Short mmCIF file of C-alpha atoms and ligand atoms in Angstrom, two decimals:
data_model
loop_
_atom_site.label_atom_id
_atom_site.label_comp_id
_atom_site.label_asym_id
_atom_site.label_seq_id
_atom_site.Cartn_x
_atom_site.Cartn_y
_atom_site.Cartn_z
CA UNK A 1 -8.14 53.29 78.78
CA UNK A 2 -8.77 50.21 80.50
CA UNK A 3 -9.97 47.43 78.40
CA UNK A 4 -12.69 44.97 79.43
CA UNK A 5 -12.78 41.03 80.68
CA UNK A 6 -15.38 38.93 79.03
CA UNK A 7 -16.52 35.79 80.71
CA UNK A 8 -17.35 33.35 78.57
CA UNK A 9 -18.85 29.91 78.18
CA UNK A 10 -17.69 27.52 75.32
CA UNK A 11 -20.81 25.03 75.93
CA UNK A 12 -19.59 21.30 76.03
CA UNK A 13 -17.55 21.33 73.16
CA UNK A 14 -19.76 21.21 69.61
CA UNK A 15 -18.54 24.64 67.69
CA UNK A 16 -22.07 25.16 66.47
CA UNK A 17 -23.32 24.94 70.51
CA UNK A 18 -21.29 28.24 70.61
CA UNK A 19 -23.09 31.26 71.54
CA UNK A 20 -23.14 33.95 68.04
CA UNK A 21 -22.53 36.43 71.62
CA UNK A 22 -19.10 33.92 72.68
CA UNK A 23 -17.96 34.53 68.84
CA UNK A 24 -18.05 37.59 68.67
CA UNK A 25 -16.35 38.45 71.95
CA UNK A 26 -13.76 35.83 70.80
CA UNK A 27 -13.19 37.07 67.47
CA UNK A 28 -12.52 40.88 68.87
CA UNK A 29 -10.38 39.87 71.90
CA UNK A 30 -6.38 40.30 72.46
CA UNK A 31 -6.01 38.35 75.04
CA UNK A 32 -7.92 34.79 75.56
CA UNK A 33 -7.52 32.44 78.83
CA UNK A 34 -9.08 29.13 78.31
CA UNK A 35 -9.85 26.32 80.68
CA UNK A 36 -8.67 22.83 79.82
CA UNK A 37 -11.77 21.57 78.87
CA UNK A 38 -12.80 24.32 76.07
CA UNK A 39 -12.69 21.87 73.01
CA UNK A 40 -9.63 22.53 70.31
CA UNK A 41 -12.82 23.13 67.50
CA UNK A 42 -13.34 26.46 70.07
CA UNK A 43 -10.05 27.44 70.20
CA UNK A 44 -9.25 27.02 66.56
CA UNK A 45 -11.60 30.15 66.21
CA UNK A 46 -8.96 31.98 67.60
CA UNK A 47 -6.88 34.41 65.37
CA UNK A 48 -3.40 34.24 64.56
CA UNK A 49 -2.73 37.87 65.96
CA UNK A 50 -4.90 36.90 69.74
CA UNK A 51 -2.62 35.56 72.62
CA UNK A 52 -3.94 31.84 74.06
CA UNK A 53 -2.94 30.84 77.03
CA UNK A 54 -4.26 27.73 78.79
CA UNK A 55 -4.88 28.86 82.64
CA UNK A 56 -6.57 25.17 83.13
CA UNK A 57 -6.06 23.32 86.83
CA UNK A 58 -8.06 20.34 88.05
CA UNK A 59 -9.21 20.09 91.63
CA UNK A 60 -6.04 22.19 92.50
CA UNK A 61 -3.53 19.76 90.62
CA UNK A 62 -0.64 21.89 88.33
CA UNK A 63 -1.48 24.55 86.24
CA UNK A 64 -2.32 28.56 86.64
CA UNK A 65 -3.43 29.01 90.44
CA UNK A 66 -6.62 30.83 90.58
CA UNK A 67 -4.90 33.89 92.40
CA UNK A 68 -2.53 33.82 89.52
CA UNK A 69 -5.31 34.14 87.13
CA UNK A 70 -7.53 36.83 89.06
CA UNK A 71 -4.35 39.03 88.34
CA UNK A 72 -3.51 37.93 85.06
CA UNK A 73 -7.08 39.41 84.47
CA UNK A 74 -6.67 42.78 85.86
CA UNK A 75 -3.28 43.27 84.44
CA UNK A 76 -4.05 42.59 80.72
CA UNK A 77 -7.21 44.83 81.11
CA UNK A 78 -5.47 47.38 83.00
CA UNK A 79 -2.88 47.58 80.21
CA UNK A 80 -6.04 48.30 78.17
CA UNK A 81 -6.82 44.71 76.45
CA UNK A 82 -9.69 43.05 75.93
CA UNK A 83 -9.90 39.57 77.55
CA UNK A 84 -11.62 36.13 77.39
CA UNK A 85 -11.62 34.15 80.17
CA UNK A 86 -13.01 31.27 78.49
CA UNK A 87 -14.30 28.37 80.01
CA UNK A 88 -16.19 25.05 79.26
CA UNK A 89 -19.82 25.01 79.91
CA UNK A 90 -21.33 27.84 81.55
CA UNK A 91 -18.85 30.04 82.77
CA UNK A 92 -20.76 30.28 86.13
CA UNK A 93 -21.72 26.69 86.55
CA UNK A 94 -18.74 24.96 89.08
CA UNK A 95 -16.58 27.24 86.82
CA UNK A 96 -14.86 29.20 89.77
CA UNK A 97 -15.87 32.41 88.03
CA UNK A 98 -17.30 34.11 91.16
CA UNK A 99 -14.02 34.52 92.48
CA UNK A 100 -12.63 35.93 89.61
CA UNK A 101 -15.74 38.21 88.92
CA UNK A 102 -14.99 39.28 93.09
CA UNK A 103 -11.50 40.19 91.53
CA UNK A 104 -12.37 42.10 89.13
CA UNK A 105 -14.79 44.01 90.96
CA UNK A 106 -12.53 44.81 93.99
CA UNK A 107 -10.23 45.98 90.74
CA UNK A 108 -12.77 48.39 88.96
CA UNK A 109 -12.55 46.13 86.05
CA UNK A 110 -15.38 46.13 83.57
CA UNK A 111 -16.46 42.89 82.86
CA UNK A 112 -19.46 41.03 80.56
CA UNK A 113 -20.93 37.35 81.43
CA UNK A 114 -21.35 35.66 77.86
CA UNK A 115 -23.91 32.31 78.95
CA UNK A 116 -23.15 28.55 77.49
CA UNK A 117 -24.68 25.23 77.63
CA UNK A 118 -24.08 23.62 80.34
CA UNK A 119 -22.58 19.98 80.52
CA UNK A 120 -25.98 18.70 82.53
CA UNK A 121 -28.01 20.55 79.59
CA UNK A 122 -26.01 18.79 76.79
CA UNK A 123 -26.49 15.60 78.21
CA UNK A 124 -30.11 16.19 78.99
CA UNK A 125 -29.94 16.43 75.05
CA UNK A 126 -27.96 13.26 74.38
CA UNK A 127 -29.97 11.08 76.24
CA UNK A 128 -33.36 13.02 74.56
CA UNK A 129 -34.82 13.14 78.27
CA UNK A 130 -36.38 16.31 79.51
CA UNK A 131 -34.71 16.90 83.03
CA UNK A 132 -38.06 18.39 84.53
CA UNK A 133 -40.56 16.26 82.98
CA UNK A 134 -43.54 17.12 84.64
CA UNK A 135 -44.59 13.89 85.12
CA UNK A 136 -41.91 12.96 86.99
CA UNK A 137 -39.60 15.61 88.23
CA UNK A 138 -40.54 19.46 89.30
CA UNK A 139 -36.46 20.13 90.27
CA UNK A 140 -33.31 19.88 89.04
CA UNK A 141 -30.29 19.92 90.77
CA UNK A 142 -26.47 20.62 89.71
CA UNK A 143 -24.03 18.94 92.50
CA UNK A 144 -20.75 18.46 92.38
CA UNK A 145 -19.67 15.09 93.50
CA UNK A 146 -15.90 15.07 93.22
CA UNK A 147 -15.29 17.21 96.62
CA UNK A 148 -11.28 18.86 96.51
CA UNK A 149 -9.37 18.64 99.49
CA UNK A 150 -10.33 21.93 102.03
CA UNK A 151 -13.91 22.26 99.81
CA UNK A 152 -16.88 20.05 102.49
CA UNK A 153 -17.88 17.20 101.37
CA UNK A 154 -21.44 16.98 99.12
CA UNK A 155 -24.06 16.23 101.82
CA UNK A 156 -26.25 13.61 99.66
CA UNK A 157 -29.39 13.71 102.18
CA UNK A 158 -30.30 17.72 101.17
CA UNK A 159 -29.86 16.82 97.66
CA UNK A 160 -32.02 13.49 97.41
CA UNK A 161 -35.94 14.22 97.78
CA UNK A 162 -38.73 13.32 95.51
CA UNK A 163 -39.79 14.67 92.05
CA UNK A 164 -35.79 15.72 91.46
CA UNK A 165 -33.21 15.05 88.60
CA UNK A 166 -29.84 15.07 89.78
CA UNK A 167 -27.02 16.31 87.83
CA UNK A 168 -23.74 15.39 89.29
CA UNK A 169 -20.79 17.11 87.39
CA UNK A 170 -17.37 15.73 88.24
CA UNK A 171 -19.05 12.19 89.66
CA UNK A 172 -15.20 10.80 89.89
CA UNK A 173 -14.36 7.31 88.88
CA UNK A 174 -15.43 5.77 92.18
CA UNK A 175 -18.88 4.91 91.44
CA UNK A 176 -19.14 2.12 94.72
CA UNK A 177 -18.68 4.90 97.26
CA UNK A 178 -20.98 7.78 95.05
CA UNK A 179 -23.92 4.52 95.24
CA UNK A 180 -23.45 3.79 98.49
CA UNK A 181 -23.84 7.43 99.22
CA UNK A 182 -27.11 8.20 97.47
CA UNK A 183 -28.58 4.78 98.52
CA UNK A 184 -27.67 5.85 101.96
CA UNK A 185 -29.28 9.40 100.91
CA UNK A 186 -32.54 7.36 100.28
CA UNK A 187 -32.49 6.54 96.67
CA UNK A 188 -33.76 2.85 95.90
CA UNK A 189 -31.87 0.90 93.64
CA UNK A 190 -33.72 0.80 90.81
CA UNK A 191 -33.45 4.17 90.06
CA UNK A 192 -32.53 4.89 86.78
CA UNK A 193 -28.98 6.38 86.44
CA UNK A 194 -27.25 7.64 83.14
CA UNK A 195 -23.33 8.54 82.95
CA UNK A 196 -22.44 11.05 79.82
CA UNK A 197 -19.15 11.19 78.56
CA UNK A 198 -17.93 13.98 76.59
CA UNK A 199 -21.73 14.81 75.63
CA UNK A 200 -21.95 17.09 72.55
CA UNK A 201 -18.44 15.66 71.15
CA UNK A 202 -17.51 13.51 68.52
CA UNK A 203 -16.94 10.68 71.32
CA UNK A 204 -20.14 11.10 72.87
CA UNK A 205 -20.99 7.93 75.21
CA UNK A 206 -24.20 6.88 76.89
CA UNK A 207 -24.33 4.47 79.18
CA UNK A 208 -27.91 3.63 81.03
CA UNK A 209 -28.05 2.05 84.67
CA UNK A 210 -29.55 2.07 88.41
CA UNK A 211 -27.98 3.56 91.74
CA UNK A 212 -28.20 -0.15 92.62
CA UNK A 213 -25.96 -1.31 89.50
CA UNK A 214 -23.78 1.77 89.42
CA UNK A 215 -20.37 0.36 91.06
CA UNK A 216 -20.32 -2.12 88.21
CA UNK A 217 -20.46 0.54 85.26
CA UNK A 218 -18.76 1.02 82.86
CA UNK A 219 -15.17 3.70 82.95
CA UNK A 220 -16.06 6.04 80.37
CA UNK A 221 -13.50 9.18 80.03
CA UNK A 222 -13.53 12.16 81.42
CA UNK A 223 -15.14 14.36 81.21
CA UNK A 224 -18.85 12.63 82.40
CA UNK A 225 -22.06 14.15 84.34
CA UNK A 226 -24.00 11.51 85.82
CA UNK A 227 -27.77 12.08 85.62
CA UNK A 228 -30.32 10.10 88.18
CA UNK A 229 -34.33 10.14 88.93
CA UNK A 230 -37.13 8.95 87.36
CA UNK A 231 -37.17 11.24 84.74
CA UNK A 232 -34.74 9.19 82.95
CA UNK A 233 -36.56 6.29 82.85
CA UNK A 234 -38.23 7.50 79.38
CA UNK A 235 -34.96 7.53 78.04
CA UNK A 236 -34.65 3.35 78.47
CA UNK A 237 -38.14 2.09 78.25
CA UNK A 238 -40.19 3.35 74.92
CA UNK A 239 -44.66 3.15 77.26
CA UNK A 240 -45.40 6.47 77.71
CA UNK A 241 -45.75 7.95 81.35
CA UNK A 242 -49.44 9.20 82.11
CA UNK A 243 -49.74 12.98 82.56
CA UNK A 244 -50.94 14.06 85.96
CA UNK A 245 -54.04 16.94 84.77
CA UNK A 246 -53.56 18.81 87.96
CA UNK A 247 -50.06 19.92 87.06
CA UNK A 248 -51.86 20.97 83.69
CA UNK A 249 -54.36 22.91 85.40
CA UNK A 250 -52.03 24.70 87.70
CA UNK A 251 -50.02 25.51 84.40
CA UNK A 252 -52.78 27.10 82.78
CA UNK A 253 -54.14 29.56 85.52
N1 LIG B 301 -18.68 25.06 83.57
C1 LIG B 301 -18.84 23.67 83.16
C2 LIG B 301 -18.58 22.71 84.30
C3 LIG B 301 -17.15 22.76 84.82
S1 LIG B 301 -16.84 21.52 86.02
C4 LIG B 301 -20.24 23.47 82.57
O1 LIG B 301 -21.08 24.36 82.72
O2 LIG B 301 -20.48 22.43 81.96
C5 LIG B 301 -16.21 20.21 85.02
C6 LIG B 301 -17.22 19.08 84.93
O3 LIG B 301 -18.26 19.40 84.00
C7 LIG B 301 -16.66 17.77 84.41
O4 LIG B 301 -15.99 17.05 85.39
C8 LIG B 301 -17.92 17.08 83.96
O5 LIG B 301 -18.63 16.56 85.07
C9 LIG B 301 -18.72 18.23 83.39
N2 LIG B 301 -18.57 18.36 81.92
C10 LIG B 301 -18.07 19.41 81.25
N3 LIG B 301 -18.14 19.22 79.92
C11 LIG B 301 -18.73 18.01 79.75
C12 LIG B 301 -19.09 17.25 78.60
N4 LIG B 301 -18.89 17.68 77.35
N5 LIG B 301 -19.69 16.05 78.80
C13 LIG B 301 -19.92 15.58 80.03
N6 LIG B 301 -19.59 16.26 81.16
C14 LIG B 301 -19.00 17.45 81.00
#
């Protein structure tokens, strides 16, 4: 009998953000490929008789290619074991899980999504800021800002309009050229801008800005999501915003 591929999302790295779902797939599996980022806390869970293998690549650099992966996938479940493929986050958020759910359905594998907490969700949490404060935001968006060679390049005028939080994952170390982009994009300078390092870890940094000030931030490590809109101006300045009734009304009906 064939056995079955789990998909599953670690959440930022804090055991107890672990789903009691991710546990127990993790507990009961044979076979478990991580990502790099799946914290060591996570993987620790693992049982002495469970094979571990890290499958983790960034942007393309070393590691497991993802064709290499999509077959390590059908093989162990063909042979009849039951697989993780954990990753950090959600497993479907910039995870390059479609391609390996495509895989597995083009190889009559059975396969579960197990849902995690997302890096832009964890550091929506760090910075205590609700990401769609009514009052100020009615959209979030999840971009990816470090484009790999042969992906397109982010196009920063769809993703800057009004009333938004953005969430960039992988925002890169080059924070002149990302400001210059979104001011170009038509966001003013003074918009508040917050980088997250390693949210939901022990070395959990915060650091609060502006597009405008952004190329003189500080390097935090890797990994960071950089948050932006007005949203996160609560999270620096203590008046409270006013609350707009009509949104209240529309709420209600
Ligand atoms: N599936 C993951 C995202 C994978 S892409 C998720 O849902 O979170 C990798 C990017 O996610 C990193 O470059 C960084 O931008 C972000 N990221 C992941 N974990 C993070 C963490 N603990 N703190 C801040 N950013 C994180």
């Amino acid at each position: 009998m064939k056995g079955k591929v789990y998909i599953v999302g670690a959440g930022p790295g804090d055991v107890r953000l672990l789903t009691l779902r991710a546990l127990t797939v993790l507990q009961q599996a044979d076979v478990i490929l991580h990502d790099d980022l799946v914290s060591e806390e996570i993987l620790a869970l693992a049982g002495p008789g469970q094979r571990l293998r890290n499958v983790g690549k960034r942007c393309g650099k070393a590691g497991t290619s993802q064709g290499e992966i999509n077959s390590l996938l059908i093989r162990h479940a063909t042979e009849g074991l039951n697989v993780v493929r954990l990753k950090g986050g959600d497993p479907l958020v910039f995870g390059r899980a479609g391609e390996e759910m495509d895989a597995l359905r083009a190889g009559g594998i059975d396969f579960e999504v197990v849902p995690g907490v997302t890096a832009a969700l964890a550091a929506g949490a760090a910075v205590k800021v609700s990401l769609t404060d009514r009052r100020w935001a009615s959209q979030v968006i999840f971009v990816s800002g470090h484009s790999c060679a042969g992906h397109p390049r982010t196009d920063w005028r769809a993703v800057v309009s009004a009333r938004t939080t953005i969430v960039i994952y992988m925002p890169g170390q080059n924070h002149g050229t990302l400001a210059a982009e979104l001011r170009e994009a038509g966001l003013s300078a003074d918009t508040p801008a917050i980088l997250v390092s390693r949210a939901a870890t022990r070395e959990e940094r915060i650091y609060r800005t502006t597009v405008g000030d952004l190329p003189w931030a500080q390097r935090l490590s890797a990994p960071t999501v950089l948050l932006i809109g007005a949203t996160l101006r609560e999270a620096a300045e203590s008046t409270p915003a006013p609350v707009h009734e009509c949104v209240e009304q529309e709420l209600s009906k």
